[in-house]
Coordinates of C-alpha atoms and ligand atoms in Angstrom, one line a residue:
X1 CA 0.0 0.0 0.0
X2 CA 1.4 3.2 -0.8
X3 CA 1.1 6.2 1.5
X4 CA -2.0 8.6 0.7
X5 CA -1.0 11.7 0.1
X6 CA -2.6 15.3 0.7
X7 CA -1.9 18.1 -1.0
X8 CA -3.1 22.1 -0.5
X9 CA -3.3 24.3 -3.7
X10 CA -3.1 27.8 -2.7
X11 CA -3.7 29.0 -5.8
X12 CA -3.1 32.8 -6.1
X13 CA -3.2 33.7 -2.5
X14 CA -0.8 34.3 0.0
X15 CA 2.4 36.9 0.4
X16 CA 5.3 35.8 1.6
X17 CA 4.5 36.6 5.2
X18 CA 1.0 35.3 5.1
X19 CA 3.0 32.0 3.8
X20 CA 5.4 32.0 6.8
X21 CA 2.3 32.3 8.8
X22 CA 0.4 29.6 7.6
X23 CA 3.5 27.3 7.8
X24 CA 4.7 27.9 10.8
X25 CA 1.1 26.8 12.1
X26 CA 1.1 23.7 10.0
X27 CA 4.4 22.9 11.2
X28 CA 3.1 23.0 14.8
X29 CA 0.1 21.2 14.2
X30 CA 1.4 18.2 12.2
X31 CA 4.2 17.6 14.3
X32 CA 5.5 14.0 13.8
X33 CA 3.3 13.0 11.2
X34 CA 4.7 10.3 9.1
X35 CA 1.7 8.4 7.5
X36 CA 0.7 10.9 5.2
X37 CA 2.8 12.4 2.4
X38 CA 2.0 16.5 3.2
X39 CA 2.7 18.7 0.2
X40 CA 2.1 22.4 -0.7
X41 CA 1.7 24.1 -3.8
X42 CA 2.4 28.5 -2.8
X43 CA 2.3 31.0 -5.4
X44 CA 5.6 30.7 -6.9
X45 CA 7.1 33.8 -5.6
X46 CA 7.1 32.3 -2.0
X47 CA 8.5 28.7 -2.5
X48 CA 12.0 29.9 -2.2
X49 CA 11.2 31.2 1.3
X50 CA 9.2 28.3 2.3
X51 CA 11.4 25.7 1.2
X52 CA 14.0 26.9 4.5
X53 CA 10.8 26.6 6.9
X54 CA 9.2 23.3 5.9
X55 CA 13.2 21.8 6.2
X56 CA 12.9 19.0 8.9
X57 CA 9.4 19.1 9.0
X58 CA 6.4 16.3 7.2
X59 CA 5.8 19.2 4.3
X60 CA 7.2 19.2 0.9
X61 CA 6.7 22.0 -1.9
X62 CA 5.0 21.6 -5.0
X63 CA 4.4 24.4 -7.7
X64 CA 1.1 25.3 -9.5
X65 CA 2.4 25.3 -12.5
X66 CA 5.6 25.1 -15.0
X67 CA 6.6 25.9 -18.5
X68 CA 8.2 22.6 -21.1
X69 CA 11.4 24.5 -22.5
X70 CA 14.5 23.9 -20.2
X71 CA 15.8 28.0 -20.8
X72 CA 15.0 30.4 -23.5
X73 CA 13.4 33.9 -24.3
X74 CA 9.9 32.7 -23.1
X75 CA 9.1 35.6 -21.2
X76 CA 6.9 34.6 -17.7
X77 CA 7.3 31.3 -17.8
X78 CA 9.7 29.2 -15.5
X79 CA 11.5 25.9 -16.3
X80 CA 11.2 22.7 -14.1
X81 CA 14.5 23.0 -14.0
X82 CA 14.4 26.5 -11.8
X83 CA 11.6 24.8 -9.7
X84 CA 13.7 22.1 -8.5
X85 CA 16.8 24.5 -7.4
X86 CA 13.8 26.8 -5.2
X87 CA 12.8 23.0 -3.3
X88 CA 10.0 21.7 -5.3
X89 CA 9.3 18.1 -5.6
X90 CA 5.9 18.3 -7.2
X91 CA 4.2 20.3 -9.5
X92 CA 0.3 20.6 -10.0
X93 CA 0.0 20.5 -14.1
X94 CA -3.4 21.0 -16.2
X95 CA -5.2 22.4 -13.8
X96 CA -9.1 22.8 -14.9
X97 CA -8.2 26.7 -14.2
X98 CA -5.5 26.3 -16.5
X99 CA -7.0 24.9 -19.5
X100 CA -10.2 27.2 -18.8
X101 CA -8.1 30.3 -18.2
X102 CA -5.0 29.7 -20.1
X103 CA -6.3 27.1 -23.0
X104 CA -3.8 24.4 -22.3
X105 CA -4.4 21.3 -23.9
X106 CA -3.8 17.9 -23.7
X107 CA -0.7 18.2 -25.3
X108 CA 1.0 21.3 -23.2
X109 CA -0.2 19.2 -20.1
X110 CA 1.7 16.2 -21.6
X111 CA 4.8 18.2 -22.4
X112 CA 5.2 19.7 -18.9
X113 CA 4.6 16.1 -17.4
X114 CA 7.8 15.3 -20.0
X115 CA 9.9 18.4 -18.9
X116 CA 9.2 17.5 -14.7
X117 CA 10.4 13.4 -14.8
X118 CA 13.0 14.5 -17.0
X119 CA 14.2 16.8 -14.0
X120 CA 12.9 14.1 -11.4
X121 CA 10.1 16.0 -10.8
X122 CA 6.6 14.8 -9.7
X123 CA 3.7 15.9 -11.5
X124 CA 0.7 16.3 -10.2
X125 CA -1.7 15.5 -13.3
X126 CA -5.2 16.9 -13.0
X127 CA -8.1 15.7 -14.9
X128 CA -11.9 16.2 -14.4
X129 CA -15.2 16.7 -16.1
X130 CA -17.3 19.9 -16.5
X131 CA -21.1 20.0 -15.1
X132 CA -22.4 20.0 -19.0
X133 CA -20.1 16.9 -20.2
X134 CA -21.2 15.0 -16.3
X135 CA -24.3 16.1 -17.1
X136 CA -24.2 14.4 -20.9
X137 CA -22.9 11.1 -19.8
X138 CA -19.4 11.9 -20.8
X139 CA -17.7 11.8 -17.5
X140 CA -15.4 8.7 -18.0
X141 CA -14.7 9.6 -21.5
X142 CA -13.3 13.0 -20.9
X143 CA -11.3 11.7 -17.6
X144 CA -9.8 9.0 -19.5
X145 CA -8.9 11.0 -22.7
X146 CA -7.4 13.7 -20.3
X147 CA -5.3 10.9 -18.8
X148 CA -4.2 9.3 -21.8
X149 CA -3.4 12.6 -23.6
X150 CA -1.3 13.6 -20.6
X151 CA 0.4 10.5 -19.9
X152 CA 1.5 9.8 -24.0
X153 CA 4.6 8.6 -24.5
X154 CA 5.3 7.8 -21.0
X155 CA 7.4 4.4 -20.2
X156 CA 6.3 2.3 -17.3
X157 CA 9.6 3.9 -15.9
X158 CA 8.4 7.2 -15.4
X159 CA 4.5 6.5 -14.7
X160 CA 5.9 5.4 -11.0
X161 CA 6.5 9.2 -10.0
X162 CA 2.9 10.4 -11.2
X163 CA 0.0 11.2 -9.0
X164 CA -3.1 11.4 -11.1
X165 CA -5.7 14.0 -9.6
X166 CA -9.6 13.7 -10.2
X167 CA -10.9 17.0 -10.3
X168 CA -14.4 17.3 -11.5
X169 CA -14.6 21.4 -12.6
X170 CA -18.0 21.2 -10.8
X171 CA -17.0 20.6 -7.6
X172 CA -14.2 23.1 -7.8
X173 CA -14.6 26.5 -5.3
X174 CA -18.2 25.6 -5.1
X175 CA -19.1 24.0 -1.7
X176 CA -20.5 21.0 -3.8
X177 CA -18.2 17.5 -3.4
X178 CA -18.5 14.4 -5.6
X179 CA -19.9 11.9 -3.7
X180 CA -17.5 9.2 -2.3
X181 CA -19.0 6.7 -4.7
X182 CA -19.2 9.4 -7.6
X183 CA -15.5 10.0 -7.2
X184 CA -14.1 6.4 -6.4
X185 CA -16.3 4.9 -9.7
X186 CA -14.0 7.5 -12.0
X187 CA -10.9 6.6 -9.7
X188 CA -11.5 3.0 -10.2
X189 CA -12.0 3.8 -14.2
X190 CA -8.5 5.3 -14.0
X191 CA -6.9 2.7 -12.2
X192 CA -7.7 -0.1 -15.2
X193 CA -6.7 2.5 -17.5
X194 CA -3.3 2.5 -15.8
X195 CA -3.1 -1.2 -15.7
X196 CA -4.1 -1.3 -19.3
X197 CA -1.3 1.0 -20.6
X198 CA 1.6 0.6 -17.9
X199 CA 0.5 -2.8 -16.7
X200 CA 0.1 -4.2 -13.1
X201 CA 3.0 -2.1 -11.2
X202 CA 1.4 1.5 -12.4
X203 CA -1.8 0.3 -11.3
X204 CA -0.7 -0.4 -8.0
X205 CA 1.9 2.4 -7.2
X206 CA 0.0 5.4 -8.7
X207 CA -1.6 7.6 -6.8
X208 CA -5.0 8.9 -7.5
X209 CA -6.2 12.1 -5.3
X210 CA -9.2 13.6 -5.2
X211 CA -10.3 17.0 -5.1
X212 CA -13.0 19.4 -5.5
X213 CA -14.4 21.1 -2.2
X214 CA -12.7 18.8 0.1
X215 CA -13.1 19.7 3.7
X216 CA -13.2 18.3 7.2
X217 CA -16.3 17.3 7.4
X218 CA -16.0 15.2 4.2
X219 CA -12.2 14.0 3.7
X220 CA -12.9 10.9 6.1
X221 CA -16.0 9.6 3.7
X222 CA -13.7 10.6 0.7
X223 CA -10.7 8.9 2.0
X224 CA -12.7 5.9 2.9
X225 CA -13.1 4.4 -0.8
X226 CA -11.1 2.1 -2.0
X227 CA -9.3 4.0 -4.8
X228 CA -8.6 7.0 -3.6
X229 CA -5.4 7.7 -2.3
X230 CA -5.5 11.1 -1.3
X231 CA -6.8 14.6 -2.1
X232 CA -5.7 17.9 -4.0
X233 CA -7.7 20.7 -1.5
X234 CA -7.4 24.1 -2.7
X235 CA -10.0 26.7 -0.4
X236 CA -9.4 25.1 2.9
X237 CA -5.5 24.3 2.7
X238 CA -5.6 28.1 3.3
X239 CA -6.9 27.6 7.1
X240 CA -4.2 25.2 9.0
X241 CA -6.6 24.0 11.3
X242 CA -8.4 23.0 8.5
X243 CA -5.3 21.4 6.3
X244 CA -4.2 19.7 9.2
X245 CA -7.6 17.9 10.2
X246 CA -7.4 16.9 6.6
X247 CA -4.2 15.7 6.6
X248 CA -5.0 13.7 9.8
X249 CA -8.2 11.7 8.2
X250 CA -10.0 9.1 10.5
X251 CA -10.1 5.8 9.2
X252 CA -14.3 5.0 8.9
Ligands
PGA301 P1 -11.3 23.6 -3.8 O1 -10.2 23.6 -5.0 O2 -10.9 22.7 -2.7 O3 -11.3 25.1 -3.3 O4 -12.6 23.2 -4.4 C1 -9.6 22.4 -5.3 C2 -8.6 22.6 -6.4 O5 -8.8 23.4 -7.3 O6 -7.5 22.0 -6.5

C-alpha cells in the first residue's frame, strides 16, 4: 500500500509573510506525522522562502504550474529546472483553471509532465469533467482521454513518480463534493486505465487524489473508498486547522 497523500493548492493567495504564517502553524500542528505524504503548492514567488521553513518538518513543496522548455526567451514562464533549485518536488499540471483560463491542452499538459520526470520531478496531473459533459454522460470519456493525452509517450519507468488527480470542474470553489462513490467509480476507471497501458505495477503504485471542495467534514468519507489515495484541497488548505484535520483523516 502506498502512502495517501494530501496536498493544499493555494492557488493565487498568500504573500510571503501570510505563507510563513500559515506554515509555521502547520508545522506545529502536524508535528510528527509520518503516515501521510503532506505537500504544498504556494504562489511561486514564496517557494524559495518556504522551502527553509518546511526543512525538517512532514511538508514538501510543490508548484502550480511550470513551462516545457528547459531556458530560452519565453518571457513569464519558468522551467522545471528552476523549480527544482527553489525546493520543489511536485508540481500541479493541467489544472481545470489552467485549461479554462490559459487554454492548455492535452498536449501542453503532456509536455510539462515530459519536462518535470525529466528533471525528477513529480507531476501532479489533473483531470476532471465539466457540469455540461457529467451532465451528458461523458464523464469517464473525458477523464480518461485527459489521462491518456497527458500520460502519451510515457514508459512504465516514469509512470511510478505520477500522481493522477480527479478534479471534477464542478466541484471546484463551489461547496459542492462528488460523492465518495461518484469519485471512487472514476478513480476505479482510471486505475484499469493504468493497468491497461503501464501494466500491473502502475496500477498499483500510482496515486489517485481527489479534489473538488474537500473539507473536514467530508475527507474521512472521501478517504474511505477504496481507490482513492488522497486529495488535492485548494479553499481550505488556506486555514491550517483545516489542512491539518485533513491531513490527519480518521479511518471510517
Ligand atoms: P477547492 O479547490 O478545494 O477550493 O474546491 C480544489 C482545487 O482546485 O484543487
Amino acid at each position: 500500500m502506498h502512502k495517501p497523500l494530501i496536498a493544499g493548492n493555494w492557488k493565487m493567495h498568500t504573500t510571503i509573510q501570510e505563507g510563513v504564517e500559515l506554515v509555521i502553524k502547520l508545522r506545529e500542528l502536524l508535528r510528527g506525522m509520518d503516515a501521510v505524504e503532506v505537500v504544498i503548492a504556494p504562489p511561486f514567488t514564496s517557494i524559495y522562502h518556504l522551502h527553509f521553513l518546511v526543512a525538517d518538518s512532514p511538508i514538501e513543496l510543490a508548484a502550480q504550474d511550470v513551462f516545457w522548455e528547459e531556458s530560452g526567451a519565453y518571457t513569464g514562464e519558468i522551467s522545471a529546472k528552476m523549480l527544482r533549485d527553489v525546493g520543489c518536488e511536485y508540481v500541479i499540471v493541467g489544472h481545470s483553471e489552467r485549461r479554462r483560463y490559459f487554454a492548455e491542452t492535452d498536449e501542453d499538459v503532456n509536455r510539462k509532465v515530459m519536462a518535470l520526470l525529466k528533471v525528477g520531478l513529480k507531476p501532479i496531473v489533473c483531470v476532471g469533467e465539466t457540469l455540461e459533459e457529467r451532465e451528458r454522460g461523458r464523464t469517464i470519456r473525458i477523464v480518461t482521454g485527459q489521462l491518456k493525452g497527458a500520460l502519451r509517450g510515457l514508459g512504465p519507468g516514469g509512470i511510478k513518480d505520477v500522481v493522477v488527480a480527479y478534479e471534477p470542474v464542478w466541484a471546484i470553489g463551489t461547496g459542492r463534493n462528488a460523492t465518495p462513490e461518484q469519485a471512487e467509480e472514476v478513480h476505479n476507471t482510471m486505475r484499469e486505465l493504468l493497468y491497461e497501458e503501464f501494466g500491473m505495477d502502475a496500477a498499483q503504485d500510482v496515486r489517485i487524489i481527489y479534489g473538488g471542495s474537500v473539507k473536514p467534514d467530508n475527507i474521512d468519507s472521501l478517504m474511505a473508498q477504496p481507490n482513492i489515495d488522497g486529495t488535492l484541497v485548494g479553499g481550505a488548505s488556506l486555514k491550517a486547522e483545516d489542512f491539518a484535520r485533513i491531513v490527519q483523516f480518521r479511518h471510517v
